[in-house]
Amino acid sequence: MTVTLRPITEENWTVATGLGVRGDQEGLVASNLYSIAEWKFWPDAIAKGIFADETMVGFILWGEIKSAWWICRLMVDGPYQGQGYAREAIGLAVREMLAANADAEIRVCLLPRNDRARKVYESVGFTDTGEIDDGELVFRLAD
């Protein structure tokens, strides 16, 4: 199975809004509908669907703020979780970020109770900075 990131477009945005996390994960990440609306008002942000071959299985949103890249949203649709799509998507997004600005650090915030996301981010090299931003833990991709 080939994993790719593809832009959110007029043709696929409704597919993205139909994706959702499992019931026990509600409240851990904003809905894709909210994220797409936010993206439309944030001109420097990048929103992409996570595709496994031709099937959209998730969503990712990132942008550059004050010389750091921030992964603002990452979600994989409930039925597709646990298959490595999140890790693959993070790697693909990181490559795009570094291609655009190789000197920028890459950060992500997550709720302290989101153990699953924490494990995924740590598995690809993110470490807890000890900072708290609006009640969320801040992680940074290690050099």
PDB file of C-alpha atoms in Angstrom:
ATOM      1  CA  MET A   1       0.000   0.000   0.000  1.00  0.00           C
ATOM      2  CA  THR A   2       1.386   3.397  -0.990  1.00  0.00           C
ATOM      3  CA  VAL A   3       0.751   6.318   1.376  1.00  0.00           C
ATOM      4  CA  THR A   4       0.656   9.824  -0.099  1.00  0.00           C
ATOM      5  CA  LEU A   5      -0.398  13.293   0.980  1.00  0.00           C
ATOM      6  CA  ARG A   6      -2.679  15.090  -1.455  1.00  0.00           C
ATOM      7  CA  PRO A   7      -4.128  18.595  -1.301  1.00  0.00           C
ATOM      8  CA  ILE A   8      -7.629  19.123   0.012  1.00  0.00           C
ATOM      9  CA  THR A   9      -9.637  20.259  -2.997  1.00  0.00           C
ATOM     10  CA  GLU A  10     -13.153  21.123  -4.053  1.00  0.00           C
ATOM     11  CA  GLU A  11     -13.478  17.516  -5.215  1.00  0.00           C
ATOM     12  CA  ASN A  12     -12.376  15.773  -1.998  1.00  0.00           C
ATOM     13  CA  TRP A  13     -13.099  18.071   0.948  1.00  0.00           C
ATOM     14  CA  THR A  14     -16.412  16.371   1.700  1.00  0.00           C
ATOM     15  CA  VAL A  15     -14.617  13.020   1.900  1.00  0.00           C
ATOM     16  CA  ALA A  16     -12.254  14.578   4.455  1.00  0.00           C
ATOM     17  CA  THR A  17     -15.157  15.911   6.528  1.00  0.00           C
ATOM     18  CA  GLY A  18     -16.687  12.435   6.582  1.00  0.00           C
ATOM     19  CA  LEU A  19     -13.638  10.952   8.314  1.00  0.00           C
ATOM     20  CA  GLY A  20     -13.647  10.680  12.087  1.00  0.00           C
ATOM     21  CA  VAL A  21     -11.763   9.303  15.031  1.00  0.00           C
ATOM     22  CA  ARG A  22     -13.061   6.465  17.175  1.00  0.00           C
ATOM     23  CA  GLY A  23     -15.691   7.278  19.784  1.00  0.00           C
ATOM     24  CA  ASP A  24     -13.221   7.016  22.667  1.00  0.00           C
ATOM     25  CA  GLN A  25     -11.035   9.647  20.943  1.00  0.00           C
ATOM     26  CA  GLU A  26     -13.722  12.329  20.608  1.00  0.00           C
ATOM     27  CA  GLY A  27     -12.461  15.680  21.871  1.00  0.00           C
ATOM     28  CA  LEU A  28      -8.788  14.832  21.346  1.00  0.00           C
ATOM     29  CA  VAL A  29      -8.583  16.513  17.938  1.00  0.00           C
ATOM     30  CA  ALA A  30     -10.769  19.080  16.186  1.00  0.00           C
ATOM     31  CA  SER A  31     -13.082  17.818  13.476  1.00  0.00           C
ATOM     32  CA  ASN A  32     -11.876  17.933   9.898  1.00  0.00           C
ATOM     33  CA  LEU A  33     -14.743  20.299   9.053  1.00  0.00           C
ATOM     34  CA  TYR A  34     -13.460  22.771  11.665  1.00  0.00           C
ATOM     35  CA  SER A  35      -9.863  22.267  10.516  1.00  0.00           C
ATOM     36  CA  ILE A  36     -10.745  22.925   6.874  1.00  0.00           C
ATOM     37  CA  ALA A  37     -12.607  26.099   7.865  1.00  0.00           C
ATOM     38  CA  GLU A  38      -9.605  27.214   9.929  1.00  0.00           C
ATOM     39  CA  TRP A  39      -7.268  26.455   7.020  1.00  0.00           C
ATOM     40  CA  LYS A  40      -9.288  28.689   4.703  1.00  0.00           C
ATOM     41  CA  PHE A  41      -8.607  31.635   7.021  1.00  0.00           C
ATOM     42  CA  TRP A  42      -4.911  30.836   7.538  1.00  0.00           C
ATOM     43  CA  PRO A  43      -3.255  31.664   4.200  1.00  0.00           C
ATOM     44  CA  ASP A  44       0.090  30.019   4.976  1.00  0.00           C
ATOM     45  CA  ALA A  45      -1.333  26.712   6.201  1.00  0.00           C
ATOM     46  CA  ILE A  46      -1.234  23.475   4.228  1.00  0.00           C
ATOM     47  CA  ALA A  47      -4.075  20.957   4.436  1.00  0.00           C
ATOM     48  CA  LYS A  48      -3.772  17.519   2.918  1.00  0.00           C
ATOM     49  CA  GLY A  49      -5.593  14.261   2.834  1.00  0.00           C
ATOM     50  CA  ILE A  50      -3.695  11.145   3.845  1.00  0.00           C
ATOM     51  CA  PHE A  51      -4.243   8.535   1.142  1.00  0.00           C
ATOM     52  CA  ALA A  52      -3.614   4.806   1.176  1.00  0.00           C
ATOM     53  CA  ASP A  53      -3.475   4.105  -2.534  1.00  0.00           C
ATOM     54  CA  GLU A  54      -6.659   5.874  -3.738  1.00  0.00           C
ATOM     55  CA  THR A  55      -8.547   5.918  -0.417  1.00  0.00           C
ATOM     56  CA  MET A  56      -8.446   8.958   1.865  1.00  0.00           C
ATOM     57  CA  VAL A  57      -7.761   7.548   5.330  1.00  0.00           C
ATOM     58  CA  GLY A  58      -6.858  10.708   7.241  1.00  0.00           C
ATOM     59  CA  PHE A  59      -6.164  14.419   7.340  1.00  0.00           C
ATOM     60  CA  ILE A  60      -3.184  16.601   8.258  1.00  0.00           C
ATOM     61  CA  LEU A  61      -2.819  20.378   8.615  1.00  0.00           C
ATOM     62  CA  TRP A  62       0.417  22.277   9.193  1.00  0.00           C
ATOM     63  CA  GLY A  63       1.868  25.752   8.906  1.00  0.00           C
ATOM     64  CA  GLU A  64       4.848  27.924   9.718  1.00  0.00           C
ATOM     65  CA  ILE A  65       4.585  30.269  12.686  1.00  0.00           C
ATOM     66  CA  LYS A  66       7.554  32.378  13.838  1.00  0.00           C
ATOM     67  CA  SER A  67      10.238  30.243  12.146  1.00  0.00           C
ATOM     68  CA  ALA A  68       8.820  26.939  13.411  1.00  0.00           C
ATOM     69  CA  TRP A  69       6.612  24.490  11.562  1.00  0.00           C
ATOM     70  CA  TRP A  70       3.596  23.330  13.558  1.00  0.00           C
ATOM     71  CA  ILE A  71       1.592  20.210  12.850  1.00  0.00           C
ATOM     72  CA  CYS A  72      -1.783  21.586  13.887  1.00  0.00           C
ATOM     73  CA  ARG A  73      -3.982  18.590  13.120  1.00  0.00           C
ATOM     74  CA  LEU A  74      -3.409  14.954  12.386  1.00  0.00           C
ATOM     75  CA  MET A  75      -6.080  12.337  12.351  1.00  0.00           C
ATOM     76  CA  VAL A  76      -6.614   8.894  10.879  1.00  0.00           C
ATOM     77  CA  ASP A  77     -10.144   7.621  10.350  1.00  0.00           C
ATOM     78  CA  GLY A  78     -11.138   5.087  13.019  1.00  0.00           C
ATOM     79  CA  PRO A  79     -11.223   1.960  10.824  1.00  0.00           C
ATOM     80  CA  TYR A  80      -7.756   2.717   9.417  1.00  0.00           C
ATOM     81  CA  GLN A  81      -5.964   3.318  12.712  1.00  0.00           C
ATOM     82  CA  GLY A  82      -3.122   1.079  13.831  1.00  0.00           C
ATOM     83  CA  GLN A  83      -1.821   0.464  10.311  1.00  0.00           C
ATOM     84  CA  GLY A  84       1.065   2.953  10.312  1.00  0.00           C
ATOM     85  CA  TYR A  85      -0.670   5.677   8.309  1.00  0.00           C
ATOM     86  CA  ALA A  86      -0.084   8.395  10.929  1.00  0.00           C
ATOM     87  CA  ARG A  87       3.652   7.688  11.147  1.00  0.00           C
ATOM     88  CA  GLU A  88       3.962   7.622   7.369  1.00  0.00           C
ATOM     89  CA  ALA A  89       1.990  10.879   7.029  1.00  0.00           C
ATOM     90  CA  ILE A  90       4.158  12.622   9.627  1.00  0.00           C
ATOM     91  CA  GLY A  91       7.287  11.558   7.737  1.00  0.00           C
ATOM     92  CA  LEU A  92       5.915  12.824   4.425  1.00  0.00           C
ATOM     93  CA  ALA A  93       4.807  16.133   5.957  1.00  0.00           C
ATOM     94  CA  VAL A  94       8.165  16.625   7.690  1.00  0.00           C
ATOM     95  CA  ARG A  95       9.949  16.139   4.351  1.00  0.00           C
ATOM     96  CA  GLU A  96       7.740  18.821   2.780  1.00  0.00           C
ATOM     97  CA  MET A  97       8.333  21.221   5.678  1.00  0.00           C
ATOM     98  CA  LEU A  98      12.097  20.784   5.591  1.00  0.00           C
ATOM     99  CA  ALA A  99      12.138  21.192   1.810  1.00  0.00           C
ATOM    100  CA  ALA A 100      10.445  24.573   2.265  1.00  0.00           C
ATOM    101  CA  ASN A 101      12.583  25.687   5.224  1.00  0.00           C
ATOM    102  CA  ALA A 102      15.382  23.352   6.270  1.00  0.00           C
ATOM    103  CA  ASP A 103      16.315  25.498   9.267  1.00  0.00           C
ATOM    104  CA  ALA A 104      12.902  25.611  10.922  1.00  0.00           C
ATOM    105  CA  GLU A 105      12.156  23.408  13.886  1.00  0.00           C
ATOM    106  CA  ILE A 106       9.061  21.218  13.777  1.00  0.00           C
ATOM    107  CA  ARG A 107       6.623  21.197  16.681  1.00  0.00           C
ATOM    108  CA  VAL A 108       3.279  19.755  17.667  1.00  0.00           C
ATOM    109  CA  CYS A 109       0.900  20.249  20.592  1.00  0.00           C
ATOM    110  CA  LEU A 110      -1.266  17.514  22.041  1.00  0.00           C
ATOM    111  CA  LEU A 111      -3.557  17.055  24.982  1.00  0.00           C
ATOM    112  CA  PRO A 112      -1.884  15.397  27.977  1.00  0.00           C
ATOM    113  CA  ARG A 113      -4.478  12.576  27.917  1.00  0.00           C
ATOM    114  CA  ASN A 114      -3.826  11.737  24.243  1.00  0.00           C
ATOM    115  CA  ASP A 115      -1.476   8.815  24.929  1.00  0.00           C
ATOM    116  CA  ARG A 116      -1.911   7.294  21.471  1.00  0.00           C
ATOM    117  CA  ALA A 117      -0.791  10.474  19.686  1.00  0.00           C
ATOM    118  CA  ARG A 118       2.079  10.872  22.117  1.00  0.00           C
ATOM    119  CA  LYS A 119       3.347   7.368  21.275  1.00  0.00           C
ATOM    120  CA  VAL A 120       3.076   7.997  17.533  1.00  0.00           C
ATOM    121  CA  TYR A 121       4.958  11.302  17.698  1.00  0.00           C
ATOM    122  CA  GLU A 122       7.640   9.876  19.988  1.00  0.00           C
ATOM    123  CA  SER A 123       8.076   6.902  17.626  1.00  0.00           C
ATOM    124  CA  VAL A 124       9.123   9.276  14.826  1.00  0.00           C
ATOM    125  CA  GLY A 125      11.499  11.349  16.954  1.00  0.00           C
ATOM    126  CA  PHE A 126       9.458  14.031  18.711  1.00  0.00           C
ATOM    127  CA  THR A 127      10.376  14.796  22.326  1.00  0.00           C
ATOM    128  CA  ASP A 128       8.471  16.624  25.042  1.00  0.00           C
ATOM    129  CA  THR A 129       9.853  20.154  25.477  1.00  0.00           C
ATOM    130  CA  GLY A 130       8.313  20.564  28.926  1.00  0.00           C
ATOM    131  CA  GLU A 131       6.371  23.564  27.610  1.00  0.00           C
ATOM    132  CA  ILE A 132       2.606  23.891  27.952  1.00  0.00           C
ATOM    133  CA  ASP A 133       0.628  25.886  25.360  1.00  0.00           C
ATOM    134  CA  ASP A 134      -3.030  26.514  26.137  1.00  0.00           C
ATOM    135  CA  GLY A 135      -3.174  23.339  28.252  1.00  0.00           C
ATOM    136  CA  GLU A 136      -1.421  21.197  25.645  1.00  0.00           C
ATOM    137  CA  LEU A 137       2.002  19.558  25.776  1.00  0.00           C
ATOM    138  CA  VAL A 138       4.507  20.889  23.236  1.00  0.00           C
ATOM    139  CA  PHE A 139       6.720  18.377  21.441  1.00  0.00           C
ATOM    140  CA  ARG A 140       9.647  19.128  19.136  1.00  0.00           C
ATOM    141  CA  LEU A 141      11.200  16.970  16.465  1.00  0.00           C
ATOM    142  CA  ALA A 142      14.713  16.098  17.606  1.00  0.00           C
ATOM    143  CA  ASP A 143      17.578  17.130  15.310  1.00  0.00           C
TER     144      ASP A 143
END
